[in-house]
Coordinates of C-alpha atoms in Angstrom, one line a residue:
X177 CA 0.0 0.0 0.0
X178 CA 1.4 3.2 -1.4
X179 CA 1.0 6.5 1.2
X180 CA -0.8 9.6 -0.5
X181 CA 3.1 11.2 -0.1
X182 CA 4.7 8.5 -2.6
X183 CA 1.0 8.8 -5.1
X184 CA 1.6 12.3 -5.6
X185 CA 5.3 12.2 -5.8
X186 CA 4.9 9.3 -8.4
X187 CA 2.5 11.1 -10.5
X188 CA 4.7 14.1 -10.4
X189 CA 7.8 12.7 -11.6
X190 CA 5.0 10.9 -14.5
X191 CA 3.7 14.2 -15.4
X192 CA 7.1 16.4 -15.6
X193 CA 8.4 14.0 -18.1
X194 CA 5.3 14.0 -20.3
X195 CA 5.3 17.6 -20.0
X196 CA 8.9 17.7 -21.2
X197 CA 8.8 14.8 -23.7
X198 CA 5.4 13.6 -24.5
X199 CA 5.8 11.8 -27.9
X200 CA 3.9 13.2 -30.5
X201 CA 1.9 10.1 -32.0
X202 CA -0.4 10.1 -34.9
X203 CA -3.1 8.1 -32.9
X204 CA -2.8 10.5 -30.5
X205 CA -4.6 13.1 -32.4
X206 CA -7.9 11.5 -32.4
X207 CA -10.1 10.1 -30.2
X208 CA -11.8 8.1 -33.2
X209 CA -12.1 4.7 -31.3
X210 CA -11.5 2.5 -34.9
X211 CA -8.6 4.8 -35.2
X212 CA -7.4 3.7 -31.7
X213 CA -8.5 -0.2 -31.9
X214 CA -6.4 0.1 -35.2
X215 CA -3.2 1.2 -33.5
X216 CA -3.8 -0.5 -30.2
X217 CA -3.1 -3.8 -32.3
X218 CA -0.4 -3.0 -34.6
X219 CA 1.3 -1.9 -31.3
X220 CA 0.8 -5.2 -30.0
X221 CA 4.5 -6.8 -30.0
X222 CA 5.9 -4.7 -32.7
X223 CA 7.8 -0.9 -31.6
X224 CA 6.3 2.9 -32.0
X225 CA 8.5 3.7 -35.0
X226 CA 7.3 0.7 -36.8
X227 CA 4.0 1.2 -36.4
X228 CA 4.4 5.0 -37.4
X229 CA 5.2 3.9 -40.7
X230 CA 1.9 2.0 -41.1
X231 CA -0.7 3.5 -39.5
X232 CA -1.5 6.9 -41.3
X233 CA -1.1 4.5 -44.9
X234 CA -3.3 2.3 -43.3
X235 CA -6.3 3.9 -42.0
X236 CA -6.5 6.5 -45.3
X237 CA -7.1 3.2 -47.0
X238 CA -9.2 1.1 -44.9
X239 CA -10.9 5.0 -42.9
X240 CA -13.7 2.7 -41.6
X241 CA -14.8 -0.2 -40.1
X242 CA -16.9 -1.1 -43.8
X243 CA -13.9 -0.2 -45.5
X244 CA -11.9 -2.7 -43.2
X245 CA -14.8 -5.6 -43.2
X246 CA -15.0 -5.7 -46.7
X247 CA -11.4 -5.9 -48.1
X248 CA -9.7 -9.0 -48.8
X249 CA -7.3 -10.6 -46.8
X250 CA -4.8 -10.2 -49.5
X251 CA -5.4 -6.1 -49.6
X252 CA -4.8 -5.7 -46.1
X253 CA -1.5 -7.6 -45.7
X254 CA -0.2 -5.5 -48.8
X255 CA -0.5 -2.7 -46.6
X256 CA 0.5 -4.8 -43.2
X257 CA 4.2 -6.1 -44.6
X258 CA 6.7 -4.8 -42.5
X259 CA 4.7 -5.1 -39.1
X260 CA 5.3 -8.6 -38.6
X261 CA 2.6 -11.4 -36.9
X262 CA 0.5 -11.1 -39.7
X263 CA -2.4 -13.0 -38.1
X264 CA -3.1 -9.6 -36.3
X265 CA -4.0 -7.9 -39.7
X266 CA -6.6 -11.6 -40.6
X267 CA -7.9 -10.7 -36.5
X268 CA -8.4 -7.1 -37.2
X269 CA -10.9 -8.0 -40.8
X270 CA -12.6 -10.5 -38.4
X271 CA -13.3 -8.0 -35.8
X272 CA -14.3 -5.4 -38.2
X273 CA -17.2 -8.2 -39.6
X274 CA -17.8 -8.7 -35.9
X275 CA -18.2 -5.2 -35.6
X276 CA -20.7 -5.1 -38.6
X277 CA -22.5 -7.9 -37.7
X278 CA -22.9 -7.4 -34.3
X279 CA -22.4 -4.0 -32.7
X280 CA -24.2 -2.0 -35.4
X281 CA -20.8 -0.9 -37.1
X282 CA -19.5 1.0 -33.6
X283 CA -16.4 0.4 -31.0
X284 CA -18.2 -0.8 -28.3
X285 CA -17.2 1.3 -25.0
X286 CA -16.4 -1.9 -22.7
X287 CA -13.9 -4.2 -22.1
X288 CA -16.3 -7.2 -22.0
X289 CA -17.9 -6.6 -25.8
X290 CA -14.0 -5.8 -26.9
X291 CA -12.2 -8.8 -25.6
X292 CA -15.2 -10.5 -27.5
X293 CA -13.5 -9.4 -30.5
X294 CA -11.0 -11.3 -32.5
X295 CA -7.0 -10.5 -31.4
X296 CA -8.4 -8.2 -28.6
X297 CA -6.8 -9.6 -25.3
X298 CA -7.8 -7.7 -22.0
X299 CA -4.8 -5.0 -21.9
X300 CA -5.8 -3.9 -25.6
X301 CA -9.6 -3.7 -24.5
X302 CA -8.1 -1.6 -22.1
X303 CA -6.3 0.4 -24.0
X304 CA -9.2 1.4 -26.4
X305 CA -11.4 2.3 -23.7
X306 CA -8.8 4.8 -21.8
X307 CA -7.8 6.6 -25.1
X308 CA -11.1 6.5 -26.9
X309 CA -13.3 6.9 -24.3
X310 CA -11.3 8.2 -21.0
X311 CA -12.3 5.2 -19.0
X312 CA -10.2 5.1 -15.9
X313 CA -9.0 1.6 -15.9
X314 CA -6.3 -0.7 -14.4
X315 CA -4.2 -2.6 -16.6
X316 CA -0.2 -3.4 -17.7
X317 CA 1.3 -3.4 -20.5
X318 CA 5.4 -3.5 -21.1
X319 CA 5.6 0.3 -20.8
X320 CA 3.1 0.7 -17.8
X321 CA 5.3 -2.5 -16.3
X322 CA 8.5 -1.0 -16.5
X323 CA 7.6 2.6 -14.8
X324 CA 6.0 0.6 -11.6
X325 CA 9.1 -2.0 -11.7
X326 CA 11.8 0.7 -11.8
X327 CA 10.4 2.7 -9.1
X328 CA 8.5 0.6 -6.9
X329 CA 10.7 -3.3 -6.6
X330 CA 14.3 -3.6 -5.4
X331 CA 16.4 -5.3 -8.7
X332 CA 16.7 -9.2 -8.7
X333 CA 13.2 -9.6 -7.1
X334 CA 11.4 -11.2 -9.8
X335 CA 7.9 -9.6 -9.9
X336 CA 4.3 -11.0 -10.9
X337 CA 1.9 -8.9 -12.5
X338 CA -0.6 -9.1 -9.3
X339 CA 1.9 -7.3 -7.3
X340 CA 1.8 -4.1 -9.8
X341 CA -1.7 -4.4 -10.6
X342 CA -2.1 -2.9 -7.0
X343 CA 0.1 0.1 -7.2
X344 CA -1.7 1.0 -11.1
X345 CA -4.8 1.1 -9.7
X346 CA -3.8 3.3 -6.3
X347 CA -1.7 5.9 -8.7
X348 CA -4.6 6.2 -11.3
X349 CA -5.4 9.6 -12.6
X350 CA -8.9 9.5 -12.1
X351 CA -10.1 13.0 -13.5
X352 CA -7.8 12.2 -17.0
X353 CA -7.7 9.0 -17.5
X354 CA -6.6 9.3 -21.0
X355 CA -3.5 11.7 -20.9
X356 CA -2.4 9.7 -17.5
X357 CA -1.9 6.5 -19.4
X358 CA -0.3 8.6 -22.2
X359 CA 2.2 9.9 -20.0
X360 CA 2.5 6.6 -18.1
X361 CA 3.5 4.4 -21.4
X362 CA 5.9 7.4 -22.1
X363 CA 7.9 7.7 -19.1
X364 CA 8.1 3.9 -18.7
X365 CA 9.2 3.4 -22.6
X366 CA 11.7 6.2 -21.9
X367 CA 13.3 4.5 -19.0
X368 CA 13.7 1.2 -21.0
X369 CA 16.0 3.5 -23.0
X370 CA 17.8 5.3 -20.3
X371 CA 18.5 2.3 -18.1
X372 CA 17.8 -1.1 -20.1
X373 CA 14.5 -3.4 -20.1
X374 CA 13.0 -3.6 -16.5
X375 CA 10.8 -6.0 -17.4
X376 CA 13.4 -9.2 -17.2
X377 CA 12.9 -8.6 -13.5
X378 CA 8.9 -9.8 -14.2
X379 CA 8.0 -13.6 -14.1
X380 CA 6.2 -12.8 -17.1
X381 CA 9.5 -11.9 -19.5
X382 CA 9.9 -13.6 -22.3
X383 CA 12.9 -13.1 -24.2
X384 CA 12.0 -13.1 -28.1
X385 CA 13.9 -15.9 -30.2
X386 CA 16.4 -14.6 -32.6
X387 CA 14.6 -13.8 -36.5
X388 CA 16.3 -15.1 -38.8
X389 CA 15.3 -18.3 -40.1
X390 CA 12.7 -18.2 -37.7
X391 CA 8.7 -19.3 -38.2
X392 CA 8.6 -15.6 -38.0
X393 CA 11.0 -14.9 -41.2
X394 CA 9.4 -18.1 -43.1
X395 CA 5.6 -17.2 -42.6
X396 CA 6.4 -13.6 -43.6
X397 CA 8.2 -14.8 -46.4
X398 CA 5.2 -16.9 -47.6
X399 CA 2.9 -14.1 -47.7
X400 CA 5.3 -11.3 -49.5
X401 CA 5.5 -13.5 -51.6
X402 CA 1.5 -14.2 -52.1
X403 CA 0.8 -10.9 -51.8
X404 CA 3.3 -9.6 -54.6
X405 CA 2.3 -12.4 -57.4
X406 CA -1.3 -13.4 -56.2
X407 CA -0.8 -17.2 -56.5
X408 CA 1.9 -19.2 -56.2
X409 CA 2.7 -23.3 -56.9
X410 CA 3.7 -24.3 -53.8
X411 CA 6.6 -26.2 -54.9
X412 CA 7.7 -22.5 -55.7
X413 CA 8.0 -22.5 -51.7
X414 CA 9.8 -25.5 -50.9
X415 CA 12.3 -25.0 -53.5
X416 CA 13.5 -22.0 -52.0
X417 CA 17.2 -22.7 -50.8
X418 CA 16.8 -19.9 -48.2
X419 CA 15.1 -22.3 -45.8
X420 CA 15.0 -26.1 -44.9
X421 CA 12.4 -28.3 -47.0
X422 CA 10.5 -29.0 -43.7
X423 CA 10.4 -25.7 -42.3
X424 CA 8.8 -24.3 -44.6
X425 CA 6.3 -27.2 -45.4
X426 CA 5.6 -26.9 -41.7
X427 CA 4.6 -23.3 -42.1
X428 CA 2.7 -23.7 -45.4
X429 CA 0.8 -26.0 -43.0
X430 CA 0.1 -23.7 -40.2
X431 CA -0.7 -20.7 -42.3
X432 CA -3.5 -22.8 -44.2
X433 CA -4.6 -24.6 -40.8
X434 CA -4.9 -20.4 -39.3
X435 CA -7.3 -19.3 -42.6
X436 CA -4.2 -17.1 -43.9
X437 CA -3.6 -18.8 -46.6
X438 CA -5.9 -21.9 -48.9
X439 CA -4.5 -24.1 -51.6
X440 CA -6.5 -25.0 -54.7
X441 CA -4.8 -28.0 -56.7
X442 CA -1.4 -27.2 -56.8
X443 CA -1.4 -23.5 -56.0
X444 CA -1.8 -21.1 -52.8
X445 CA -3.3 -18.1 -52.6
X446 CA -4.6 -15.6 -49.9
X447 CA -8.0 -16.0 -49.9

């Protein structure tokens, strides 16, 4: 339990650095909440400056949730390449049908409806409803986890997510919900760069395996591919010398077993 001294002191420190060096982020600018649930994914697992170079190409061609619910699969990951996990861009077309289909076309305001949603997990519901709706609500995500863990638990303690949870909900800007998460995810991403990545002190860390020749590299190269010449024979894939026969039969596997990609006789496609 935090006293009312170490709150305030807390929030202050917060709220000079935002002050000082809020970054200035497209999906800041609007309180739109398809513009948010739009960026709130693409930041999931992938960094800011990545995302930067997507987002504003992304929402000027799919503006809407109609926009997004009608295009095909293949449209959107022509303008996803380059963010990586591409089954976030097949969740987000699912959740914008959802979205048609069931919500009348509108971001529903809770986290309940959202985490109903295709690739919307709790911290992402979250997210939306704070930024496009100035909900005051608890939640972590790495940025949010490494302000609390740098200030609040000695180093080599390793730290669970229920002990934070705590301390987010006790320093919660109440009144601004909104810009107090803003300058949370700020100060916290700005320490990772100052003093290294906090979060390897948290049980839930997860170092991420090395790209190359990874799933990760195989799967994207799949669907560049797919996506720059429409169809493909998928001997075309598994006489690619860059990766092992079985690898990437593996992967051609997986990607038609996840709906990304469908094979008719001998050639794959996007569907």
């Amino acid at each position: 339990m935090l006293s009312v001294e170490q709150v305030q002191t807390f929030q202050q420190i917060v709220y000079d650095h935002f002050k000082a060096h809020g970054r200035d982020l497209p999906w800041r600018k609007t309180e739109d909440p398809y513009k948010i649930l739009i960026s709130e994914v693409m930041l999931q697992q992938t960094q800011v400056a990545r995302v930067m170079e997507k987002y504003g190409k992304f929402v000027s061609i799919f503006p809407d949730i109609f926009s997004l619910a009608r295009a095909s699969l293949r449209d959107i990951l022509n303008v996803w390449q380059g963010l990586g996990y591409n089954r976030r861009a097949m969740a987000l077309k699912k959740a914008a049908q959802h979205l048609v289909s069931r919500f009348s076309v509108r971001i529903p305001p809770d986290v309940d409806s959202l985490t109903s949603l295709p690739g919307i997990g709790n911290a992402t519901a979250c997210a939306i409803c704070a930024f496009a709706f100035n909900q005051p609500l608890v939640f972590i995500e790495t940025n949010i986890r490494t302000a609390f863990m740098h200030h609040f638990f000695e180093a080599g303690i390793m730290v669970r997510d229920a002990h934070i949870l705590p301390l987010v909900a006790q320093t919660l800007y109440q009144k601004d919900p909104r810009v107090w998460c803003y300058a949370l995810m700020d100060y916290g991403a700005a320490l990772k760069k100052r003093y290294g990545n906090p979060n390897t002190k948290s049980i839930h860390y997860k170092r991420q395996g090395r790209f190359e020749g990874s799933n990760r590299q195989i799967r994207g190269a799949i669907l560049k591919a797919l996506v720059r010449e429409e169809k493909l024979r998928e001997d075309d894939f598994l006489g690619n010398a860059r990766f092992p026969l079985e690898a990437v039969r593996r992967n051609l596997e997986q990607l038609r077993k996840e709906g990304i990609i469908a094979k008719k006789g001998d050639y794959c496609f996007i569907p």
